[in-house]
Coordinates of C-alpha atoms and ligand atoms in Angstrom, one line a residue:
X220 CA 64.9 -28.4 7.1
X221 CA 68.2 -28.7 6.2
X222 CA 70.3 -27.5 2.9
X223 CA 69.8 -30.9 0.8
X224 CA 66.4 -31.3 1.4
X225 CA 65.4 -27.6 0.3
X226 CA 67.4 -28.6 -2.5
X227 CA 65.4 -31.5 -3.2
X228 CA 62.1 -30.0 -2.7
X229 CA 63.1 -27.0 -5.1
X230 CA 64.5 -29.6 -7.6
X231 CA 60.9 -31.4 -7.1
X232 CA 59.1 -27.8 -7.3
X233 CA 60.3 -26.8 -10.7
X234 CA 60.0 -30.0 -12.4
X235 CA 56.4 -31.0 -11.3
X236 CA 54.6 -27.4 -11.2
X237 CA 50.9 -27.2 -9.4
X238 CA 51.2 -30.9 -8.3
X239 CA 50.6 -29.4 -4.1
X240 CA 50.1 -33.0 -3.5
X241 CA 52.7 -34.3 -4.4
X242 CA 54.8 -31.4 -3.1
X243 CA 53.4 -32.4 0.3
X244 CA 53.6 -35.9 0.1
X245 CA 57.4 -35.9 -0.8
X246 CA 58.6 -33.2 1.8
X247 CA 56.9 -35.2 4.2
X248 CA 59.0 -37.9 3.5
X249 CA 62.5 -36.4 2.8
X250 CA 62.3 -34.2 6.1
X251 CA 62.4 -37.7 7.9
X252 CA 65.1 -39.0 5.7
X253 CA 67.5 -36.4 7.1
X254 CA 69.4 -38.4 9.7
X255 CA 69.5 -41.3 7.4
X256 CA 70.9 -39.1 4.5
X257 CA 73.8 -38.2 6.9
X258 CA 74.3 -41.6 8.2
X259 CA 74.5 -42.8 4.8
X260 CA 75.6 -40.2 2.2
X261 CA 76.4 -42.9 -0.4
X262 CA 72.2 -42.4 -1.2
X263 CA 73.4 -38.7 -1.8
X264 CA 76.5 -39.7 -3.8
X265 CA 75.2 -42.5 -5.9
X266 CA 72.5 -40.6 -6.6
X267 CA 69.6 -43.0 -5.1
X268 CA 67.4 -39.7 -3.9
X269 CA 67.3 -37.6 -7.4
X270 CA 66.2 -41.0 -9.1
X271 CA 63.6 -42.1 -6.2
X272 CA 62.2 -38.7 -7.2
X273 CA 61.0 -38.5 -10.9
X274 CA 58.9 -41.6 -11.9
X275 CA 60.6 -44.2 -14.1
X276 CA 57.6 -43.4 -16.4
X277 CA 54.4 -40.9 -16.3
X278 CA 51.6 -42.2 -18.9
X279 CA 48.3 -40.0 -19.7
X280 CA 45.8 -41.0 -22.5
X281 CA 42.3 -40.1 -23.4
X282 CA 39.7 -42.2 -22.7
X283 CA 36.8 -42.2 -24.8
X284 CA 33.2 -44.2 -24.0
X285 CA 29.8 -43.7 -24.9
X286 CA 27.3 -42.9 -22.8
X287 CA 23.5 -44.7 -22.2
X288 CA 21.8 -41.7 -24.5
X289 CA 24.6 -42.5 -27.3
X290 CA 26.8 -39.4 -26.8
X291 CA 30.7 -39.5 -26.6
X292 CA 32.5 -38.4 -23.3
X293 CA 36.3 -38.0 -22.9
X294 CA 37.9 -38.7 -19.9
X295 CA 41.7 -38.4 -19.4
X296 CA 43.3 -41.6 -17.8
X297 CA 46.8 -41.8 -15.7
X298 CA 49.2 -44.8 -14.5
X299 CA 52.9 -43.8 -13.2
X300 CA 55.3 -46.7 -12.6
X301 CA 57.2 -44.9 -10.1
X302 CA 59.9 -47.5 -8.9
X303 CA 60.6 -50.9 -9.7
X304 CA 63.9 -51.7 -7.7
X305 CA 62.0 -54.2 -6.0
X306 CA 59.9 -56.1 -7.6
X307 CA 56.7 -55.3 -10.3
X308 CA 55.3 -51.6 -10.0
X309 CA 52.1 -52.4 -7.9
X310 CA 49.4 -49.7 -6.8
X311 CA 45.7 -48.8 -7.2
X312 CA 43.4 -47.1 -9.8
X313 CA 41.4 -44.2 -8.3
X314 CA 38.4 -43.1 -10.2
X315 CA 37.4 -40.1 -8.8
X316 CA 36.4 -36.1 -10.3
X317 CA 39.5 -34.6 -8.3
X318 CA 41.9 -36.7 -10.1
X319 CA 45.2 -35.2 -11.7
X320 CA 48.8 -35.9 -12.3
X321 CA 49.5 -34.6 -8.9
X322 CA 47.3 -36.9 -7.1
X323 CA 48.2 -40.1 -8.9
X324 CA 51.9 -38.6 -8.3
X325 CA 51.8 -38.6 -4.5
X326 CA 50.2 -41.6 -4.5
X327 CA 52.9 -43.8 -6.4
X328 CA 55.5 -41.9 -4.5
X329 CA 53.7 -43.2 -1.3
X330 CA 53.3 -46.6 -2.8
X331 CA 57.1 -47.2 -3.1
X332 CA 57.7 -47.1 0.7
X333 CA 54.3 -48.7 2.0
X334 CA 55.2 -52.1 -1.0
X335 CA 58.8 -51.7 0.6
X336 CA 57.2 -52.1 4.2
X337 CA 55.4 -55.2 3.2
X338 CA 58.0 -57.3 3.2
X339 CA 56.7 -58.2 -0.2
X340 CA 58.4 -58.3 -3.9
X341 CA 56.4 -55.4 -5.1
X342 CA 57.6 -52.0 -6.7
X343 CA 55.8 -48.9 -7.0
X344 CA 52.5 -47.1 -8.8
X345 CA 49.5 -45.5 -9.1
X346 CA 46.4 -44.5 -11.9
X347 CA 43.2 -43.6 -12.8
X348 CA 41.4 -41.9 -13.9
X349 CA 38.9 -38.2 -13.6
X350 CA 35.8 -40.4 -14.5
X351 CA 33.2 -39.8 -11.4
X352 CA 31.4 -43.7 -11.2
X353 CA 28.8 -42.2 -8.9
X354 CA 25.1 -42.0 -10.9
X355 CA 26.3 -43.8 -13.8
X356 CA 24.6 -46.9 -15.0
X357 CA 26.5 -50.5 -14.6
X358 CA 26.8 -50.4 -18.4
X359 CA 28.2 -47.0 -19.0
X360 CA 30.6 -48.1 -16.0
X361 CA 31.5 -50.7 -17.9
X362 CA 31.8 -48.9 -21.5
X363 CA 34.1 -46.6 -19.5
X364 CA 36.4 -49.8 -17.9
X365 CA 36.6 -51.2 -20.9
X366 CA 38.0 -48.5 -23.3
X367 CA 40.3 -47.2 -20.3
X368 CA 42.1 -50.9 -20.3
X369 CA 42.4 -51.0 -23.7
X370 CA 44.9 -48.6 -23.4
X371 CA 46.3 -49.2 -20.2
X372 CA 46.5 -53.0 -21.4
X373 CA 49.8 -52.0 -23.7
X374 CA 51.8 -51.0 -20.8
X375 CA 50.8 -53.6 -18.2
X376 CA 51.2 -57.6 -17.0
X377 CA 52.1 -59.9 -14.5
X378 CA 55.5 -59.1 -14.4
X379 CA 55.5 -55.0 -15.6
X380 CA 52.8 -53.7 -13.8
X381 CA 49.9 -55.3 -11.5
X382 CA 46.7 -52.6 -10.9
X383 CA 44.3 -52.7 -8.1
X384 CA 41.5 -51.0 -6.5
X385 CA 41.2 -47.4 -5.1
X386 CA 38.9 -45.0 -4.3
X387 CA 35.8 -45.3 -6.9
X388 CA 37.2 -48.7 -8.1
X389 CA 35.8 -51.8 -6.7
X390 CA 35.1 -55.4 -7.8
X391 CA 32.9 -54.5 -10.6
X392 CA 35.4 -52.3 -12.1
X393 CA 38.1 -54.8 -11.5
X394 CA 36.1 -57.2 -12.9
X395 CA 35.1 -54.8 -16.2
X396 CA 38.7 -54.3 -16.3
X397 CA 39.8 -57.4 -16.5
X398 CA 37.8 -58.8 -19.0
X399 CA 38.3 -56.6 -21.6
X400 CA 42.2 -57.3 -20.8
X401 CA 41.3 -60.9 -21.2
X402 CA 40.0 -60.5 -24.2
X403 CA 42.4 -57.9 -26.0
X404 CA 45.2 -60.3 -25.2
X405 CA 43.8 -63.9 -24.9
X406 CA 46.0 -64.0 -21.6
X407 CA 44.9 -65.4 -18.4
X408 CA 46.8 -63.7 -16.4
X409 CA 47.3 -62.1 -12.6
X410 CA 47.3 -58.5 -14.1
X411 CA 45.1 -56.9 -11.6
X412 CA 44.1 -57.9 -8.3
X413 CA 41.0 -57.2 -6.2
X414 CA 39.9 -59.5 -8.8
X415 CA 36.9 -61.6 -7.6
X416 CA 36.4 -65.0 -5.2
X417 CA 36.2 -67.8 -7.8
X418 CA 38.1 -66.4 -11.0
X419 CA 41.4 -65.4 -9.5
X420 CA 40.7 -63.3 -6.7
X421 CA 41.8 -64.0 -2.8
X422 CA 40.1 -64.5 -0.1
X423 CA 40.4 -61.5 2.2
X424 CA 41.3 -59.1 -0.2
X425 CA 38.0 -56.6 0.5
X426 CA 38.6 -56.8 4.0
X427 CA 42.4 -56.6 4.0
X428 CA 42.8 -52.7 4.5
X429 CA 40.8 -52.3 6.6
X430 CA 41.4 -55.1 8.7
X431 CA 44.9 -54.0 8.0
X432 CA 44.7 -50.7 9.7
X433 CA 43.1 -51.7 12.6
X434 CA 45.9 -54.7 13.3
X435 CA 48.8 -52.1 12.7
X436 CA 46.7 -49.6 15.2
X437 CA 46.3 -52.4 17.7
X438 CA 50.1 -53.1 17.8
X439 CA 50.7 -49.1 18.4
X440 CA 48.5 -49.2 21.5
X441 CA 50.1 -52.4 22.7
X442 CA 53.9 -51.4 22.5
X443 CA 52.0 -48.2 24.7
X444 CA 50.2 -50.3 26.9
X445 CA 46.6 -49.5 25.7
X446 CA 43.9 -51.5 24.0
X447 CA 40.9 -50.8 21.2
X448 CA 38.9 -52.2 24.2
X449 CA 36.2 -49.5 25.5
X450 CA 37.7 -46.9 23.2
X451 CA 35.1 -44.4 21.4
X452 CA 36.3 -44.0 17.6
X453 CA 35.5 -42.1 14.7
X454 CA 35.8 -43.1 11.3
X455 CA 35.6 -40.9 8.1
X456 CA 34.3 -42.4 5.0
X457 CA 32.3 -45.5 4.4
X458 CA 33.8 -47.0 1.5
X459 CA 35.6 -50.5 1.5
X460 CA 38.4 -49.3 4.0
X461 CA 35.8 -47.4 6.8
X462 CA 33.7 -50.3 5.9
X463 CA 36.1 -53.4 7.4
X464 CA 38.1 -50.8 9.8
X465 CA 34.7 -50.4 11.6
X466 CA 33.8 -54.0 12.0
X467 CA 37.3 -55.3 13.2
X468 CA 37.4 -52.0 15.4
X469 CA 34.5 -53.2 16.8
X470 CA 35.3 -57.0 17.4
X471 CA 38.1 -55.7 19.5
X472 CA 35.9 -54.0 21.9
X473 CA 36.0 -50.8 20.5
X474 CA 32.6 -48.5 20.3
X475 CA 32.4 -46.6 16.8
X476 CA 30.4 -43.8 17.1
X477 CA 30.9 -42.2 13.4
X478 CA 31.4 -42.9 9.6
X479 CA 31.2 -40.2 6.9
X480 CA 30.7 -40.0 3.1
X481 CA 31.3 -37.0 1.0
X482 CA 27.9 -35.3 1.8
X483 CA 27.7 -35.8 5.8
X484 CA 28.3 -38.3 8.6
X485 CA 26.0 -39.9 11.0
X486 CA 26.6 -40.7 14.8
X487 CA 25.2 -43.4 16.6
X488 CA 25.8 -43.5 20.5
X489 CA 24.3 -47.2 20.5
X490 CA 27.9 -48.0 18.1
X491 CA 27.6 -48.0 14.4
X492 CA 25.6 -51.3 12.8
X493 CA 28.2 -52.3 10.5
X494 CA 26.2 -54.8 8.6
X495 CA 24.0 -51.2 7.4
X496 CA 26.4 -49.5 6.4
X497 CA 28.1 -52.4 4.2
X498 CA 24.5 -53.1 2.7
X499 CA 23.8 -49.4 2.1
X500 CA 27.5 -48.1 0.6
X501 CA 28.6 -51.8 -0.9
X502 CA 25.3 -53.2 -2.2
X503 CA 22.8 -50.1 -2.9
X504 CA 25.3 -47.6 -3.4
X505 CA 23.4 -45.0 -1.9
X506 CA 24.3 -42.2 0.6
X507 CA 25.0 -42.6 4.4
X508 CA 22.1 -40.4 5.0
X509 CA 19.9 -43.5 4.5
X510 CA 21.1 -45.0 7.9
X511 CA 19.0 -43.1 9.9
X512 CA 16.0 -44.6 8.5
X513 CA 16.5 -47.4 9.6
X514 CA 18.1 -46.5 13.0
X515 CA 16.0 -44.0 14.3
X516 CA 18.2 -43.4 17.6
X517 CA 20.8 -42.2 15.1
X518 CA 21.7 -39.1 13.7
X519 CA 22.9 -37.4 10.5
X520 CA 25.0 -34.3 10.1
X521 CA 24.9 -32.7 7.0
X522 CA 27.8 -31.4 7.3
X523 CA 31.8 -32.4 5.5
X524 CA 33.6 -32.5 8.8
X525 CA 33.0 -35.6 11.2
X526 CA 36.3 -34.5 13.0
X527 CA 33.9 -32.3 15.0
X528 CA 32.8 -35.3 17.2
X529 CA 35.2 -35.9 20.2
X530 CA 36.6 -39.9 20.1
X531 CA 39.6 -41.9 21.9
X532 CA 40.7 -43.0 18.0
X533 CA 40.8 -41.7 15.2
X534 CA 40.5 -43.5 11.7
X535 CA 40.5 -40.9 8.6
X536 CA 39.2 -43.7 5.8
X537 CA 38.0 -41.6 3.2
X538 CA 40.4 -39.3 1.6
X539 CA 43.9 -36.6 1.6
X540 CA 44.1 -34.2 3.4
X541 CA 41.0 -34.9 5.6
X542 CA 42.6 -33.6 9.5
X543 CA 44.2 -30.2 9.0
X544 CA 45.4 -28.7 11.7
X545 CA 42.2 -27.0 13.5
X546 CA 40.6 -30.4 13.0
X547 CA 43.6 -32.0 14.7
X548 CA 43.9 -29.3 17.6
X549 CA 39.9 -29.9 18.3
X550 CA 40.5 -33.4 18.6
X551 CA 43.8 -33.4 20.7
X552 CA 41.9 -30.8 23.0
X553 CA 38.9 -33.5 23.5
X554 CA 41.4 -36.5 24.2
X555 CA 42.8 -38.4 21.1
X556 CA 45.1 -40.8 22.0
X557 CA 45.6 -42.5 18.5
X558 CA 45.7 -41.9 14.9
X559 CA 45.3 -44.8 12.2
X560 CA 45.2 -43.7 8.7
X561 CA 43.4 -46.0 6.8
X562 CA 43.3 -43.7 3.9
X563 CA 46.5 -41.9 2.3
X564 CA 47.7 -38.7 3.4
X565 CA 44.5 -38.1 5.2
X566 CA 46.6 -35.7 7.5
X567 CA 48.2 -32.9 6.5
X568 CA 52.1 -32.2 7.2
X569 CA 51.0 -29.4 10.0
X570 CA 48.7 -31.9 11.5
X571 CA 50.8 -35.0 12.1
X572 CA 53.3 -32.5 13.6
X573 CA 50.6 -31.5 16.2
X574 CA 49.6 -35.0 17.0
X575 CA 53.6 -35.9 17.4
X576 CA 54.3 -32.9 19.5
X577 CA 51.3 -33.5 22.2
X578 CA 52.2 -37.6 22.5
X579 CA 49.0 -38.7 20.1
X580 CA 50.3 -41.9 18.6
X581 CA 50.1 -41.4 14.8
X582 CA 50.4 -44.8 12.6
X583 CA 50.9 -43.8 9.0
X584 CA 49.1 -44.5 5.9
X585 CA 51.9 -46.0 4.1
X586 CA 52.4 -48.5 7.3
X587 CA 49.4 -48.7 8.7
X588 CA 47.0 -49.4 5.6
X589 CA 49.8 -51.3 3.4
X590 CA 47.4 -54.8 4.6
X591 CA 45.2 -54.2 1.1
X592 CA 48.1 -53.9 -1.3
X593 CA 50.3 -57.0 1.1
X594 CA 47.3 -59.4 0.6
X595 CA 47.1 -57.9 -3.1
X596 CA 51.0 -59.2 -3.4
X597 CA 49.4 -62.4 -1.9
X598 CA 46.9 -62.9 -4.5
X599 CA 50.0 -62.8 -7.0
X600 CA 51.3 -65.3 -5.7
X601 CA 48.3 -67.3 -5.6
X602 CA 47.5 -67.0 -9.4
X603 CA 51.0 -67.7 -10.0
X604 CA 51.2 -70.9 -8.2
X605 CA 47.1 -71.6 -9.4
X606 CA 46.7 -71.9 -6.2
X607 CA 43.9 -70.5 -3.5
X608 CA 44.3 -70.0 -0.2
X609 CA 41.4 -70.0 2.8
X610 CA 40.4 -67.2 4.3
X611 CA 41.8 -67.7 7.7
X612 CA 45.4 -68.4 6.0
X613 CA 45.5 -64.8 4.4
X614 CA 44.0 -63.3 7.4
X615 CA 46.7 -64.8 9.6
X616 CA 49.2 -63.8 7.3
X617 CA 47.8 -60.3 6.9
X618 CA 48.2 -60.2 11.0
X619 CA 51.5 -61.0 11.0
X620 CA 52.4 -58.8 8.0
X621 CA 50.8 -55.9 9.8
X622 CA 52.7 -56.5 12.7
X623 CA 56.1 -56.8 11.7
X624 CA 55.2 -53.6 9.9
X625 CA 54.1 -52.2 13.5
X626 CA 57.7 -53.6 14.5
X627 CA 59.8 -52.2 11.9
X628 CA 58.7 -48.6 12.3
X629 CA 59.3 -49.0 15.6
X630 CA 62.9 -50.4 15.4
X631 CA 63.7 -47.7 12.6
X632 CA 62.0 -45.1 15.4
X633 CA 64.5 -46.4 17.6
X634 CA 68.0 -46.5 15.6
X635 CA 67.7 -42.9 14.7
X636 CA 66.4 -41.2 18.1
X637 CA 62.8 -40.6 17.1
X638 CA 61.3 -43.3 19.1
X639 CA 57.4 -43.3 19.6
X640 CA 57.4 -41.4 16.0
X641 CA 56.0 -43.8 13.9
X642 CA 55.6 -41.8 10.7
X643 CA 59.7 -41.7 10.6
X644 CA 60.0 -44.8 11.2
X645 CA 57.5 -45.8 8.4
X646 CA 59.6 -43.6 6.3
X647 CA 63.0 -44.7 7.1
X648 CA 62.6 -48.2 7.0
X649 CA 60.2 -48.1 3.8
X650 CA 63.0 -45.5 2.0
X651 CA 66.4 -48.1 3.2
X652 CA 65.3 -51.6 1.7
X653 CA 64.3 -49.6 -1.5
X654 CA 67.9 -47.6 -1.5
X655 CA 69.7 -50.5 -0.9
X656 CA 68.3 -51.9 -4.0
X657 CA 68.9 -48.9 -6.2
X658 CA 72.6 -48.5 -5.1
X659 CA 73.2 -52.5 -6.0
X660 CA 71.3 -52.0 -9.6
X661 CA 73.3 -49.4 -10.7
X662 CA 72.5 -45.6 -12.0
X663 CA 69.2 -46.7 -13.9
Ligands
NDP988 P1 35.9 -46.1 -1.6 O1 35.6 -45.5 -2.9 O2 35.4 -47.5 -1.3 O3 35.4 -45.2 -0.4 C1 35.8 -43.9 -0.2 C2 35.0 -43.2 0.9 O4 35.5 -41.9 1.2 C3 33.5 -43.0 0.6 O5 32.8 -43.1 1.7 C4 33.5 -41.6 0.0 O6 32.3 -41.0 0.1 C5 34.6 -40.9 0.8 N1 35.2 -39.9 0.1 C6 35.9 -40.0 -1.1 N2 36.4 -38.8 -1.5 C7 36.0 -37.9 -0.6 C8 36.2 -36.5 -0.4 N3 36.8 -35.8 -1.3 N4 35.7 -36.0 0.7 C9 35.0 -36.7 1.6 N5 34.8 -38.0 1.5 C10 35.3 -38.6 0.4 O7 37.5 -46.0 -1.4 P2 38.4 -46.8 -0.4 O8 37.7 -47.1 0.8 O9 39.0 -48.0 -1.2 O10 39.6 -45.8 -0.2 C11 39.6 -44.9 0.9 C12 41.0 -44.4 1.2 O11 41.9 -45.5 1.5 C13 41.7 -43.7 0.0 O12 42.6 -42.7 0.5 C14 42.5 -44.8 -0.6 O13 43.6 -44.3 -1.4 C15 43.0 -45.5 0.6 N6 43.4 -46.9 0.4 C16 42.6 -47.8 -0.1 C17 43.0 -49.1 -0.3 C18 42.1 -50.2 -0.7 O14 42.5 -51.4 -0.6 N7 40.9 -50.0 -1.1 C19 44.4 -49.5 0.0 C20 45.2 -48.5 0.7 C21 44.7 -47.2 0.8 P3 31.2 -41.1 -1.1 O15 30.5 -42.4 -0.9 O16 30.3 -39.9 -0.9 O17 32.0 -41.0 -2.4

């Protein structure tokens, strides 16, 4: 590590105390930047790096509802708009107990370079909330939605700021959400997306990060002369990433053996029925456990880590920090070849480093699941122009999006002597569009 990036990361340290996420998310990122940083010290000089660093703005309000038995609960609510050089801050909403400053932090930061890698006009963000949506009742989800965008809704538009999905938010909280903004502003407007087919929404917008990561994962293997075809995968997670990650995996040939929620994971040899596990995770909202019932050749592990089963591919869907580095030394030991993070950060810094160092081809989150926020950009433009696209249109744009994402990391691999490592060149070529952009608008 050199000098200027201790400095940095001390600088980062001090100012943002007990946000480890964060911490991690942005030494990951600036310890890839350093041969850029000395190709081009005017980032140093101008300042471009201190700025990228502290969020134009952090907002945190309370966020009262009442519950079905007529009781008040308090939940605190987040949104940073990290960067806006190039275009509207864009990002998610994740409603999830473990949420924080520090997690909504590393995943604007994050957001920045993955918009950048789009191609798209979009800056970057993040929110949400510490509200847990699991065992509560469709109205107290939608109490909750509505008091939380009430507040949000002053700092927010189609121009400003354009929310999304994440972890715990889905289309019924995108569409509680965006009816109460509807009605506290009489605007009909694109101000979130994920918004549903019919009022607003785009066509391939569920499927889109998953479908996402498995077309950026596909393009790694290529330019390495491999295929998804006969591979044996494991997923983690079964939520609306794991979900459309397992079914394209699988119309390419691949055989998914695993997918995981937060209790356990199940394996089936036979390949996992994705139709089940869409209509028990998307429609009953119950737990994976329930699969085996219904596929009696299965089985479930009650246990947190499906790393533990040996696969071709890996495809950590589910959440941060997910592969340390024992998980990723078990897996390297049984064979891994490739790495596509569906979710964000689902490696840790130690782990990627393994993977790099024994030839196991890692595609990043901020590359390699930037499909969902692309076709989000894409239903912008669609509710801008009043205008909706088919299905097959945004697909095929998704696929080329994905791969000239594939190809840029790759270039950027290239041009600064890291070639094969991926998660530089996601960095580089994320961080340079967005730097560019900063220098030409001035210290702001
Ligand atoms: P969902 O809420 O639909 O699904 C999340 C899945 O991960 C569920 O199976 C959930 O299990 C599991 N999970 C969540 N937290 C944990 C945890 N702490 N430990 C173990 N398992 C956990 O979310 P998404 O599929 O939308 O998001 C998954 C990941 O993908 C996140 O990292 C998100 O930031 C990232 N992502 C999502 C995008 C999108 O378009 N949706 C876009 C880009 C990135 P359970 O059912 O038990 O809660």
């Amino acid at each position: 590590m050199t000098d200027l990036t201790k400095k940095y990361l001390e600088t980062v340290k001090k100012r943002n105390p007990g946000e480890a996420e964060f911490h991690q998310a942005v030494e990951e990122v600036l310890e890839s930047l350093e041969p850029v940083l000395e190709k081009y010290p005017e980032y140093v000089e101008t300042g471009v790096v201190d700025r990228l660093l502290e969020p134009d703005r952090q907002i945190m309000f309370r966020v009262p509802w009442i519950d079905d038995n007529g009781k008040c609960q308090v939940n605190r609510g987040f949104r940073v708009q990290f960067n806006n050089a190039i275009g509207p801050y864009k990002g998610g909403c994740r409603f999830h107990p473990s949420v924080y400053l520090g997690i909504i932090k590393f995943l604007g930061f994050e957001q920045i370079f993955k918009n950048s890698l789009t191609t798209l006009p979009i800056g970057g963000g993040k929110g949400g909330s510490d509200f847990d949506p699991k065992g509560k009742s469709d109205n107290e989800v939608m109490r909750f939605c509505q008091s939380f965008m009430t507040e949000l809704g002053k700092y927010i538009d189609a121009d400003t700021d354009v929310p999304a999905g994440d972890i715990g938010v889905g289309g019924r909280e995108i569409g509680f959400m965006f009816g109460q903004y509807k009605r506290n502003t009489d605007k009909w407007e694109g101000v979130l997306t994920g918004k549903g087919v019919g009022w607003g929404g785009s066509l391939g917008r569920t499927e889109a990060t998953g479908y996402g990561t498995v077309y950026f994962t596909r393009e790694m293997l290529k330019a390495n002369g491999m295929s998804f075809e006969g591979k044996r995968v494991v997923i983690s997670g079964s939520g609306n990433v794991a979900i459309y990650a397992l079914q394209k995996a699988q119309s390419y040939g691949a055989k998914v053996v695993v997918v995981s929620d937060s209790n356990g994971y199940i394996i089936d040899e036979d390949g996992v029925d994705y139709k089940l596990v869409k209509q028990i995770k998307e429609v009953e909202r119950k737990r994976i456990s329930e699969y085996v019932v219904h596929r009696p050749n299965a089985k479930y592990v009650d246990s947190t880590n499906p790393w533990e089963v040996k696969c071709d591919i890996a495809l950590p869907c589910s959440t941060q920090n997910d592969i340390d580095l024992p998980k990723a030394e078990f897996l390297v030991a049984n064979g891994l070849i490739a790495v596509g993070e569906g979710a964000n950060m689902p490696c840790t810094n130690e782990a990627v480093k393994f993977f790099l160092s024994k030839g196991v081809l890692v595609g990043p989150a901020k590359a390699a699941n930037a499909g969902g926020v692309a076709v989000s950009a894409l239903e912008m433009s669609q509710n801008s122009m009043r205008l909706e696209w088919s299905f097959e249109e945004v697909d095929t744009k998704l696929d080329s999006i994905m791969t000239s994402i594939f190809q840029a990391c790759d270039r950027a691999s290239k041009e600064f002597n890291m070639p094969g490592n991926y998660v530089a060149g996601a960095n580089i070529a994320g961080f340079l569009k967005v730097a560019k952009a900063m220098k030409a608008q001035g210290v702001v």
